[in-house]
């Protein structure tokens, strides 16, 4: 009898042990820890199962390296208070998310979906995750962890990475950034500090080396020429850039007989963030009276066609002003009689690049390079059509810009370190039913799509940026991805 009792107890203990083994991880204790994206040039989700690819790792997330190799991404979690980490390759699968590049060093995964090995949604895991590109470090940005709603579809410019590496995030209400937050990523979990409240700032915004926020920046569009400076946890200053703020009135009559400069018309300036310092940059249109018919402005390269000034910002609201003690001018080296109008601006580690038109007829698009630290501003190259830097694609250490002028259908590129310029012509025309202004980018390819009205079939064309060769329909391997983002 006793033996039977012991046998029953042993069976019960064994059953409990087996149930414990099958229990699996406690998802409520898990938090994102690390994502193995080492060597990745692109990252995204593939709809096919890992088994169909012959891989052991259960993941919907994949990376592409510089050689085009595709491999599954391992996702790690911290499982307990002691920081023990486990690669849950069998129990947890990251199935989908919207992926965004934020700043230069981070990826934001929005609306993440994790499933267990049965394919059931795991609700206990984070929906919003920030990933550092350098080492794959992960932070949950869920409301329960931060107290801030990092939600909805992100607009370009909602995140900003300051020159010191600090990451900022802005909430949008009624088209304005009413609340801006600073993320502290040195803590576990990440902490978020609100640094502005009820300040009407338009996108895009930037933060200088003192922590003063300015918006909008890097946009020469006339809609943006009014700005706002906001001091963290303090007040703000509305800025309207008037022509009188610029030292652009010149008199050259004492230099060249017969040439009188009555005034300069300033094309609306823009505020530019360069290495944590704000500058005011604008093109100029000279208003000239030539009292001798044989005098031609293009003969006089000393005439300035653009001006740049540092913006001096103190510690209190109201102290921001344009510093005219040192003015950087772009000279009339290209023989433009009627000035230079900025249309697009991009900052790099070395330069403030501007793209715009000479105001001659016919207008000619040019790229200029301004370095405020060396106090130089030079013409770089004339281009067949205007390059808008907000439409650029960063790939293979170059910034690429699509041009759709028929005889120049392809992509211009600029090396932002050497300022070398090149052009890759596409070897096929884009069908008329595809919108030339709308394209996707993935893995070195520009992808156009549209419905062929002749047979109602969806057609995709992918142009290789390096060669200009086109691959149509499903022959391009990039189409296996439902989501693919290039790490900038």
Short mmCIF file of C-alpha atoms in Angstrom, two decimals:
data_model
loop_
_atom_site.label_atom_id
_atom_site.label_comp_id
_atom_site.label_asym_id
_atom_site.label_seq_id
_atom_site.Cartn_x
_atom_site.Cartn_y
_atom_site.Cartn_z
CA UNK A 1 0.00 0.00 0.00
CA UNK A 2 2.80 2.35 0.96
CA UNK A 3 4.59 1.55 -2.29
CA UNK A 4 1.45 2.47 -4.23
CA UNK A 5 1.18 5.78 -2.38
CA UNK A 6 4.82 6.63 -3.14
CA UNK A 7 4.27 5.67 -6.76
CA UNK A 8 1.25 7.99 -7.03
CA UNK A 9 3.17 10.84 -5.41
CA UNK A 10 6.05 10.30 -7.86
CA UNK A 11 3.65 10.39 -10.79
CA UNK A 12 2.09 13.63 -9.54
CA UNK A 13 5.52 15.24 -9.01
CA UNK A 14 6.55 14.16 -12.49
CA UNK A 15 3.42 15.64 -14.03
CA UNK A 16 3.99 18.92 -12.21
CA UNK A 17 7.60 18.95 -13.39
CA UNK A 18 6.54 18.34 -16.97
CA UNK A 19 3.96 21.12 -16.77
CA UNK A 20 6.64 23.43 -15.40
CA UNK A 21 8.90 22.59 -18.33
CA UNK A 22 6.12 23.39 -20.79
CA UNK A 23 5.18 26.62 -19.05
CA UNK A 24 7.59 28.75 -21.11
CA UNK A 25 8.79 32.27 -20.31
CA UNK A 26 6.85 34.73 -18.17
CA UNK A 27 6.16 37.41 -20.77
CA UNK A 28 5.08 39.86 -18.09
CA UNK A 29 8.64 39.96 -16.71
CA UNK A 30 10.32 40.30 -20.10
CA UNK A 31 11.56 43.61 -21.50
CA UNK A 32 13.47 44.29 -24.76
CA UNK A 33 17.20 44.23 -24.28
CA UNK A 34 19.20 43.82 -27.49
CA UNK A 35 18.67 43.31 -31.21
CA UNK A 36 21.48 41.78 -33.27
CA UNK A 37 21.69 44.15 -36.24
CA UNK A 38 25.49 44.14 -36.51
CA UNK A 39 26.59 44.70 -40.11
CA UNK A 40 23.08 45.64 -41.27
CA UNK A 41 22.67 48.10 -44.13
CA UNK A 42 18.92 47.51 -44.31
CA UNK A 43 16.40 45.91 -41.98
CA UNK A 44 12.83 44.77 -42.46
CA UNK A 45 10.18 42.09 -42.26
CA UNK A 46 9.72 39.11 -44.55
CA UNK A 47 6.35 37.41 -44.75
CA UNK A 48 7.71 33.94 -45.40
CA UNK A 49 8.36 31.60 -42.50
CA UNK A 50 11.86 30.97 -41.22
CA UNK A 51 11.43 27.28 -41.92
CA UNK A 52 10.91 27.96 -45.62
CA UNK A 53 14.31 29.65 -45.64
CA UNK A 54 15.95 26.73 -43.84
CA UNK A 55 16.84 28.86 -40.79
CA UNK A 56 16.53 27.81 -37.18
CA UNK A 57 15.84 31.27 -35.79
CA UNK A 58 12.15 32.01 -35.57
CA UNK A 59 11.86 35.66 -36.60
CA UNK A 60 10.01 37.75 -39.13
CA UNK A 61 12.73 40.40 -38.90
CA UNK A 62 15.73 40.22 -41.24
CA UNK A 63 18.80 42.27 -42.08
CA UNK A 64 20.76 42.79 -45.29
CA UNK A 65 24.52 43.38 -45.13
CA UNK A 66 26.76 45.28 -47.54
CA UNK A 67 27.17 42.19 -49.74
CA UNK A 68 23.43 41.61 -50.04
CA UNK A 69 23.35 38.64 -47.67
CA UNK A 70 20.02 38.22 -45.85
CA UNK A 71 19.90 36.80 -42.33
CA UNK A 72 17.36 36.65 -39.52
CA UNK A 73 17.70 39.11 -36.66
CA UNK A 74 18.01 37.70 -33.14
CA UNK A 75 16.03 39.64 -30.50
CA UNK A 76 17.06 39.36 -26.85
CA UNK A 77 15.06 40.15 -23.72
CA UNK A 78 15.90 40.80 -20.09
CA UNK A 79 13.79 38.23 -18.27
CA UNK A 80 14.22 39.02 -14.57
CA UNK A 81 15.41 41.59 -12.09
CA UNK A 82 18.94 40.17 -12.17
CA UNK A 83 19.40 41.08 -15.84
CA UNK A 84 19.59 37.50 -17.11
CA UNK A 85 19.14 37.46 -20.87
CA UNK A 86 17.72 34.73 -23.04
CA UNK A 87 17.46 34.52 -26.79
CA UNK A 88 13.88 33.32 -27.07
CA UNK A 89 14.22 32.05 -30.60
CA UNK A 90 11.59 29.36 -30.11
CA UNK A 91 9.11 31.07 -27.83
CA UNK A 92 8.95 34.62 -29.23
CA UNK A 93 8.76 35.93 -32.78
CA UNK A 94 8.85 39.61 -33.74
CA UNK A 95 6.32 39.51 -36.53
CA UNK A 96 5.75 43.10 -37.66
CA UNK A 97 6.23 46.80 -36.89
CA UNK A 98 6.50 50.17 -38.61
CA UNK A 99 10.20 51.09 -38.69
CA UNK A 100 11.57 54.64 -38.79
CA UNK A 101 15.04 56.14 -38.84
CA UNK A 102 15.13 58.72 -36.02
CA UNK A 103 18.08 61.03 -35.61
CA UNK A 104 21.21 59.48 -37.05
CA UNK A 105 21.83 56.77 -34.47
CA UNK A 106 18.44 55.19 -33.72
CA UNK A 107 15.56 53.19 -35.15
CA UNK A 108 12.00 53.45 -33.83
CA UNK A 109 9.77 50.36 -34.04
CA UNK A 110 6.15 51.47 -33.79
CA UNK A 111 3.15 49.16 -33.24
CA UNK A 112 5.33 46.09 -32.68
CA UNK A 113 3.68 42.69 -32.78
CA UNK A 114 5.21 39.70 -31.01
CA UNK A 115 3.72 36.21 -31.25
CA UNK A 116 4.44 32.97 -29.45
CA UNK A 117 5.34 29.68 -31.12
CA UNK A 118 1.63 29.02 -31.71
CA UNK A 119 1.28 32.31 -33.57
CA UNK A 120 -0.79 33.95 -30.82
CA UNK A 121 -0.25 37.62 -30.06
CA UNK A 122 1.77 38.33 -26.88
CA UNK A 123 0.12 41.38 -25.32
CA UNK A 124 2.57 41.71 -22.43
CA UNK A 125 5.50 42.79 -24.63
CA UNK A 126 6.18 46.42 -25.69
CA UNK A 127 4.47 48.01 -28.67
CA UNK A 128 6.95 50.87 -29.10
CA UNK A 129 10.69 50.21 -29.06
CA UNK A 130 13.76 52.36 -29.64
CA UNK A 131 16.90 50.64 -30.98
CA UNK A 132 20.43 52.06 -31.06
CA UNK A 133 22.06 51.19 -34.37
CA UNK A 134 25.62 50.92 -33.08
CA UNK A 135 25.02 47.98 -30.74
CA UNK A 136 21.32 47.04 -31.03
CA UNK A 137 20.49 48.24 -27.50
CA UNK A 138 16.70 48.38 -27.04
CA UNK A 139 14.39 50.52 -24.87
CA UNK A 140 10.64 50.26 -24.40
CA UNK A 141 8.88 53.56 -25.11
CA UNK A 142 5.45 52.33 -24.08
CA UNK A 143 3.34 54.73 -22.05
CA UNK A 144 3.56 52.48 -18.99
CA UNK A 145 7.36 52.85 -19.03
CA UNK A 146 7.73 56.52 -19.99
CA UNK A 147 4.47 58.32 -19.20
CA UNK A 148 4.53 59.79 -22.73
CA UNK A 149 2.49 58.67 -25.72
CA UNK A 150 4.94 57.95 -28.55
CA UNK A 151 2.07 57.21 -30.85
CA UNK A 152 0.58 57.35 -34.29
CA UNK A 153 2.23 57.71 -37.66
CA UNK A 154 5.46 59.69 -37.29
CA UNK A 155 5.92 62.81 -39.34
CA UNK A 156 9.39 63.59 -40.64
CA UNK A 157 11.12 65.78 -38.09
CA UNK A 158 9.21 64.65 -35.00
CA UNK A 159 12.44 63.23 -33.61
CA UNK A 160 15.64 65.27 -33.48
CA UNK A 161 19.10 64.15 -32.43
CA UNK A 162 21.12 67.09 -31.15
CA UNK A 163 24.79 67.56 -31.96
CA UNK A 164 25.72 66.19 -28.52
CA UNK A 165 23.74 63.01 -29.27
CA UNK A 166 20.71 63.80 -27.08
CA UNK A 167 17.45 62.59 -28.62
CA UNK A 168 14.31 64.78 -28.56
CA UNK A 169 10.73 63.92 -29.43
CA UNK A 170 7.83 66.27 -30.20
CA UNK A 171 4.09 65.83 -29.81
CA UNK A 172 1.98 67.44 -32.52
CA UNK A 173 -1.31 69.17 -31.78
CA UNK A 174 -3.13 71.16 -34.43
CA UNK A 175 -0.09 71.26 -36.67
CA UNK A 176 2.18 72.67 -33.94
CA UNK A 177 4.73 71.09 -31.62
CA UNK A 178 3.16 71.97 -28.28
CA UNK A 179 5.24 69.61 -26.17
CA UNK A 180 8.87 68.62 -26.74
CA UNK A 181 10.54 65.91 -24.66
CA UNK A 182 14.15 65.00 -23.98
CA UNK A 183 14.99 61.30 -23.69
CA UNK A 184 17.46 60.07 -21.09
CA UNK A 185 18.74 56.76 -22.45
CA UNK A 186 21.30 56.23 -19.69
CA UNK A 187 18.66 54.85 -17.33
CA UNK A 188 16.71 51.59 -17.20
CA UNK A 189 14.02 52.04 -18.24
CA UNK A 190 14.52 55.20 -20.31
CA UNK A 191 13.19 58.38 -18.70
CA UNK A 192 11.55 61.27 -20.51
CA UNK A 193 11.60 64.95 -19.48
CA UNK A 194 9.18 67.50 -20.90
CA UNK A 195 11.17 70.64 -21.79
CA UNK A 196 8.54 72.84 -23.49
CA UNK A 197 4.80 73.28 -23.08
CA UNK A 198 2.20 75.20 -25.11
CA UNK A 199 4.81 76.70 -27.44
CA UNK A 200 3.73 76.91 -31.07
CA UNK A 201 6.67 75.55 -33.04
CA UNK A 202 6.33 74.22 -36.54
CA UNK A 203 8.28 71.29 -37.94
CA UNK A 204 11.13 70.78 -38.47
CA UNK A 205 12.84 71.77 -35.21
CA UNK A 206 16.44 71.63 -33.98
CA UNK A 207 18.32 72.10 -30.69
CA UNK A 208 21.55 74.08 -30.35
CA UNK A 209 24.53 73.31 -28.11
CA UNK A 210 22.95 75.29 -25.24
CA UNK A 211 19.72 73.33 -25.44
CA UNK A 212 17.73 76.17 -27.06
CA UNK A 213 15.08 74.81 -29.42
CA UNK A 214 14.35 76.49 -32.74
CA UNK A 215 11.77 75.76 -35.35
CA UNK A 216 11.49 75.70 -38.22
CA UNK A 217 15.02 75.12 -39.49
CA UNK A 218 16.72 74.15 -42.74
CA UNK A 219 13.80 75.25 -44.89
CA UNK A 220 14.13 78.27 -47.21
CA UNK A 221 10.46 78.05 -48.19
CA UNK A 222 8.85 81.44 -47.66
CA UNK A 223 6.23 79.84 -45.41
CA UNK A 224 8.91 79.15 -42.82
CA UNK A 225 10.68 82.47 -42.58
CA UNK A 226 9.14 83.18 -39.19
CA UNK A 227 10.61 81.14 -36.38
CA UNK A 228 10.38 80.46 -32.67
CA UNK A 229 13.19 80.03 -30.15
CA UNK A 230 12.28 78.16 -26.98
CA UNK A 231 14.49 77.89 -23.89
CA UNK A 232 14.07 74.60 -22.08
CA UNK A 233 11.80 74.83 -19.03
CA UNK A 234 11.55 78.56 -19.64
CA UNK A 235 10.01 81.03 -22.10
CA UNK A 236 10.21 81.54 -25.82
CA UNK A 237 10.88 84.24 -28.40
CA UNK A 238 9.01 84.76 -31.63
CA UNK A 239 11.30 85.69 -34.50
CA UNK A 240 10.35 87.45 -37.69
CA UNK A 241 13.40 87.92 -39.90
CA UNK A 242 13.16 91.39 -41.42
CA UNK A 243 15.27 92.70 -44.26
CA UNK A 244 16.69 95.29 -41.91
CA UNK A 245 18.31 92.45 -39.96
CA UNK A 246 20.74 91.80 -42.78
CA UNK A 247 23.81 93.88 -43.65
CA UNK A 248 23.23 93.57 -47.37
CA UNK A 249 23.15 97.21 -48.53
CA UNK A 250 26.35 97.89 -50.46
CA UNK A 251 27.76 100.83 -52.35
CA UNK A 252 30.35 99.96 -55.00
CA UNK A 253 30.41 103.34 -56.71
CA UNK A 254 33.81 104.10 -55.20
CA UNK A 255 35.24 100.84 -56.58
CA UNK A 256 34.04 100.85 -60.17
CA UNK A 257 33.14 104.05 -61.97
CA UNK A 258 29.64 103.98 -63.38
CA UNK A 259 28.33 101.18 -61.12
CA UNK A 260 25.92 102.23 -58.41
CA UNK A 261 24.24 99.76 -56.08
CA UNK A 262 21.08 101.33 -54.73
CA UNK A 263 19.93 98.40 -52.60
CA UNK A 264 19.71 94.65 -52.26
CA UNK A 265 16.50 92.65 -52.11
CA UNK A 266 16.83 89.76 -49.68
CA UNK A 267 15.19 86.53 -50.71
CA UNK A 268 13.52 85.24 -47.56
CA UNK A 269 16.12 83.73 -45.23
CA UNK A 270 16.10 80.41 -43.45
CA UNK A 271 17.53 79.34 -40.11
CA UNK A 272 20.08 76.53 -40.43
CA UNK A 273 21.42 74.26 -37.70
CA UNK A 274 25.12 73.52 -38.25
CA UNK A 275 26.98 71.57 -35.56
CA UNK A 276 24.70 72.84 -32.81
CA UNK A 277 24.96 76.49 -33.89
CA UNK A 278 22.15 78.34 -35.66
CA UNK A 279 22.89 80.46 -38.72
CA UNK A 280 20.77 82.68 -40.92
CA UNK A 281 21.34 81.97 -44.63
CA UNK A 282 19.71 83.59 -47.62
CA UNK A 283 20.23 84.34 -51.27
CA UNK A 284 20.30 87.90 -52.56
CA UNK A 285 18.79 89.66 -55.54
CA UNK A 286 20.69 92.88 -56.28
CA UNK A 287 18.68 95.91 -57.30
CA UNK A 288 21.18 97.67 -59.57
CA UNK A 289 21.18 100.83 -61.62
CA UNK A 290 23.86 100.86 -64.26
CA UNK A 291 24.34 104.45 -65.46
CA UNK A 292 26.52 103.33 -68.31
CA UNK A 293 25.17 101.02 -71.00
CA UNK A 294 28.48 99.25 -71.51
CA UNK A 295 28.64 98.20 -67.84
CA UNK A 296 27.67 94.57 -67.25
CA UNK A 297 27.22 93.23 -63.73
CA UNK A 298 28.66 89.85 -64.68
CA UNK A 299 32.00 91.60 -65.21
CA UNK A 300 32.19 92.33 -61.49
CA UNK A 301 32.56 89.20 -59.35
CA UNK A 302 32.75 91.22 -56.12
CA UNK A 303 28.95 91.58 -56.06
CA UNK A 304 27.52 89.33 -53.31
CA UNK A 305 24.66 86.98 -54.16
CA UNK A 306 24.17 85.31 -50.77
CA UNK A 307 24.77 86.10 -47.12
CA UNK A 308 25.23 84.06 -43.94
CA UNK A 309 25.29 85.27 -40.33
CA UNK A 310 25.62 83.52 -37.00
CA UNK A 311 22.59 83.80 -34.71
CA UNK A 312 23.68 84.81 -31.23
CA UNK A 313 21.55 83.27 -28.47
CA UNK A 314 21.84 84.16 -24.80
CA UNK A 315 20.57 82.38 -21.71
CA UNK A 316 17.17 84.07 -21.52
CA UNK A 317 14.18 84.47 -23.85
CA UNK A 318 14.45 87.52 -26.08
CA UNK A 319 18.22 87.35 -26.40
CA UNK A 320 18.37 85.72 -29.84
CA UNK A 321 19.67 88.08 -32.53
CA UNK A 322 21.56 88.02 -35.79
CA UNK A 323 25.25 88.72 -35.31
CA UNK A 324 26.46 90.93 -38.16
CA UNK A 325 30.01 91.27 -36.86
CA UNK A 326 31.15 88.55 -39.28
CA UNK A 327 29.24 88.16 -42.52
CA UNK A 328 29.99 85.41 -45.03
CA UNK A 329 29.07 86.22 -48.63
CA UNK A 330 28.86 84.18 -51.79
CA UNK A 331 30.44 86.10 -54.64
CA UNK A 332 29.26 86.54 -58.21
CA UNK A 333 31.70 83.97 -59.59
CA UNK A 334 29.28 82.51 -62.13
CA UNK A 335 28.22 85.72 -63.85
CA UNK A 336 24.69 85.87 -62.50
CA UNK A 337 23.22 89.32 -63.15
CA UNK A 338 20.12 88.87 -61.04
CA UNK A 339 21.09 87.02 -57.88
CA UNK A 340 20.72 83.59 -56.35
CA UNK A 341 17.58 82.15 -54.80
CA UNK A 342 17.88 79.31 -52.27
CA UNK A 343 15.34 76.54 -52.69
CA UNK A 344 16.74 73.69 -50.57
CA UNK A 345 19.27 73.33 -47.74
CA UNK A 346 21.06 70.34 -46.21
CA UNK A 347 23.69 70.28 -43.46
CA UNK A 348 26.52 67.76 -43.34
CA UNK A 349 29.52 67.36 -41.05
CA UNK A 350 31.52 69.63 -43.34
CA UNK A 351 29.14 72.03 -45.05
CA UNK A 352 25.82 73.75 -45.32
CA UNK A 353 24.83 72.70 -48.84
CA UNK A 354 22.34 74.89 -50.66
CA UNK A 355 20.52 74.21 -53.89
CA UNK A 356 18.91 77.06 -55.78
CA UNK A 357 18.54 79.07 -58.96
CA UNK A 358 20.45 81.94 -60.44
CA UNK A 359 17.84 84.56 -61.23
CA UNK A 360 19.04 84.99 -64.81
CA UNK A 361 16.72 83.93 -67.58
CA UNK A 362 16.80 81.07 -68.23
CA UNK A 363 17.33 80.25 -64.58
CA UNK A 364 20.17 77.85 -63.84
CA UNK A 365 20.15 75.48 -60.86
CA UNK A 366 23.34 75.38 -58.80
CA UNK A 367 24.67 73.73 -55.65
CA UNK A 368 26.76 75.81 -53.25
CA UNK A 369 28.79 74.75 -50.20
CA UNK A 370 29.09 76.96 -47.13
CA UNK A 371 31.47 76.30 -44.23
CA UNK A 372 30.80 78.83 -41.45
CA UNK A 373 33.85 77.74 -39.45
CA UNK A 374 36.32 78.45 -42.25
CA UNK A 375 34.14 81.37 -43.39
CA UNK A 376 34.03 80.16 -46.98
CA UNK A 377 31.17 79.82 -49.40
CA UNK A 378 31.72 78.48 -52.91
CA UNK A 379 29.87 77.40 -56.02
CA UNK A 380 30.07 73.62 -56.46
CA UNK A 381 28.31 72.63 -59.67
CA UNK A 382 25.51 73.48 -62.03
CA UNK A 383 22.84 70.76 -62.31
CA UNK A 384 20.36 70.05 -65.12
CA UNK A 385 17.40 70.54 -62.79
CA UNK A 386 16.87 71.64 -59.21
CA UNK A 387 18.02 69.23 -56.50
CA UNK A 388 15.83 69.21 -53.40
CA UNK A 389 17.79 67.79 -50.52
CA UNK A 390 14.66 66.75 -48.63
CA UNK A 391 14.11 64.20 -51.39
CA UNK A 392 17.58 62.70 -51.10
CA UNK A 393 18.43 59.06 -50.46
CA UNK A 394 21.56 58.25 -48.45
CA UNK A 395 23.25 55.18 -49.95
CA UNK A 396 26.83 53.99 -50.43
CA UNK A 397 28.23 57.15 -48.77
CA UNK A 398 26.43 59.35 -51.28
CA UNK A 399 23.25 61.42 -51.28
CA UNK A 400 21.12 60.56 -54.29
CA UNK A 401 18.49 62.77 -55.87
CA UNK A 402 16.09 61.57 -58.54
CA UNK A 403 15.64 63.75 -61.60
CA UNK A 404 12.77 63.12 -64.01
CA UNK A 405 13.59 65.47 -66.87
CA UNK A 406 13.13 63.15 -69.84
CA UNK A 407 16.59 63.51 -71.32
CA UNK A 408 18.14 63.14 -67.87
CA UNK A 409 15.97 60.47 -66.30
CA UNK A 410 18.08 59.03 -63.53
CA UNK A 411 19.70 60.00 -60.24
CA UNK A 412 22.28 62.62 -59.39
CA UNK A 413 24.57 61.94 -56.48
CA UNK A 414 26.83 64.09 -54.34
CA UNK A 415 29.59 62.91 -52.03
CA UNK A 416 29.09 65.12 -49.01
CA UNK A 417 32.75 64.89 -47.95
CA UNK A 418 34.54 65.46 -51.25
CA UNK A 419 31.67 67.36 -52.98
CA UNK A 420 32.20 65.13 -56.01
CA UNK A 421 29.13 65.02 -58.24
CA UNK A 422 27.94 62.23 -60.53
CA UNK A 423 24.92 61.05 -62.49
CA UNK A 424 23.51 57.59 -63.19
CA UNK A 425 21.09 57.45 -66.10
CA UNK A 426 18.20 54.98 -65.91
CA UNK A 427 18.20 52.52 -68.79
CA UNK A 428 14.40 52.46 -69.12
CA UNK A 429 11.63 55.00 -69.20
CA UNK A 430 9.10 55.12 -66.36
CA UNK A 431 5.61 54.29 -67.70
CA UNK A 432 3.21 57.21 -67.74
CA UNK A 433 0.85 55.45 -65.30
CA UNK A 434 3.56 55.54 -62.61
CA UNK A 435 3.90 58.81 -60.72
CA UNK A 436 7.52 59.92 -61.16
CA UNK A 437 7.38 61.90 -57.93
CA UNK A 438 6.46 58.87 -55.81
CA UNK A 439 8.94 56.08 -55.19
CA UNK A 440 10.19 53.79 -52.46
CA UNK A 441 13.78 53.02 -51.64
CA UNK A 442 15.26 49.75 -50.43
CA UNK A 443 18.62 48.01 -50.62
CA UNK A 444 20.13 50.36 -53.21
CA UNK A 445 17.06 50.41 -55.42
CA UNK A 446 14.50 53.06 -56.31
CA UNK A 447 11.13 51.34 -56.71
CA UNK A 448 8.27 52.78 -58.75
CA UNK A 449 4.87 51.12 -58.92
CA UNK A 450 1.54 51.57 -60.64
CA UNK A 451 -1.41 49.80 -62.26
CA UNK A 452 -1.15 49.20 -65.96
CA UNK A 453 -4.53 50.33 -67.38
CA UNK A 454 -4.14 47.95 -70.33
CA UNK A 455 -4.44 44.80 -68.22
CA UNK A 456 -5.09 46.14 -64.67
CA UNK A 457 -1.92 44.43 -63.40
CA UNK A 458 0.23 45.93 -60.65
CA UNK A 459 3.67 46.69 -62.09
CA UNK A 460 6.85 47.53 -60.18
CA UNK A 461 10.16 48.74 -61.56
CA UNK A 462 13.31 48.84 -59.43
CA UNK A 463 16.26 50.91 -60.68
CA UNK A 464 19.67 50.00 -59.29
CA UNK A 465 21.26 53.26 -58.12
CA UNK A 466 24.81 52.18 -58.92
CA UNK A 467 24.15 50.99 -62.48
CA UNK A 468 20.84 52.55 -63.53
CA UNK A 469 19.62 49.14 -64.72
CA UNK A 470 15.96 48.31 -64.17
CA UNK A 471 14.44 45.09 -62.87
CA UNK A 472 10.70 44.71 -63.31
CA UNK A 473 8.01 42.92 -61.36
CA UNK A 474 9.00 40.12 -58.96
CA UNK A 475 12.49 39.51 -60.34
CA UNK A 476 13.90 41.96 -57.80
CA UNK A 477 14.61 40.18 -54.49
CA UNK A 478 13.70 43.32 -52.56
CA UNK A 479 10.01 42.54 -53.07
CA UNK A 480 10.16 39.68 -50.58
CA UNK A 481 10.08 42.28 -47.85
CA UNK A 482 6.80 43.69 -46.62
CA UNK A 483 8.78 46.41 -44.78
CA UNK A 484 12.36 47.43 -45.51
CA UNK A 485 14.25 50.42 -44.12
CA UNK A 486 17.75 51.51 -45.07
CA UNK A 487 19.86 52.53 -42.08
CA UNK A 488 21.03 56.06 -42.85
#
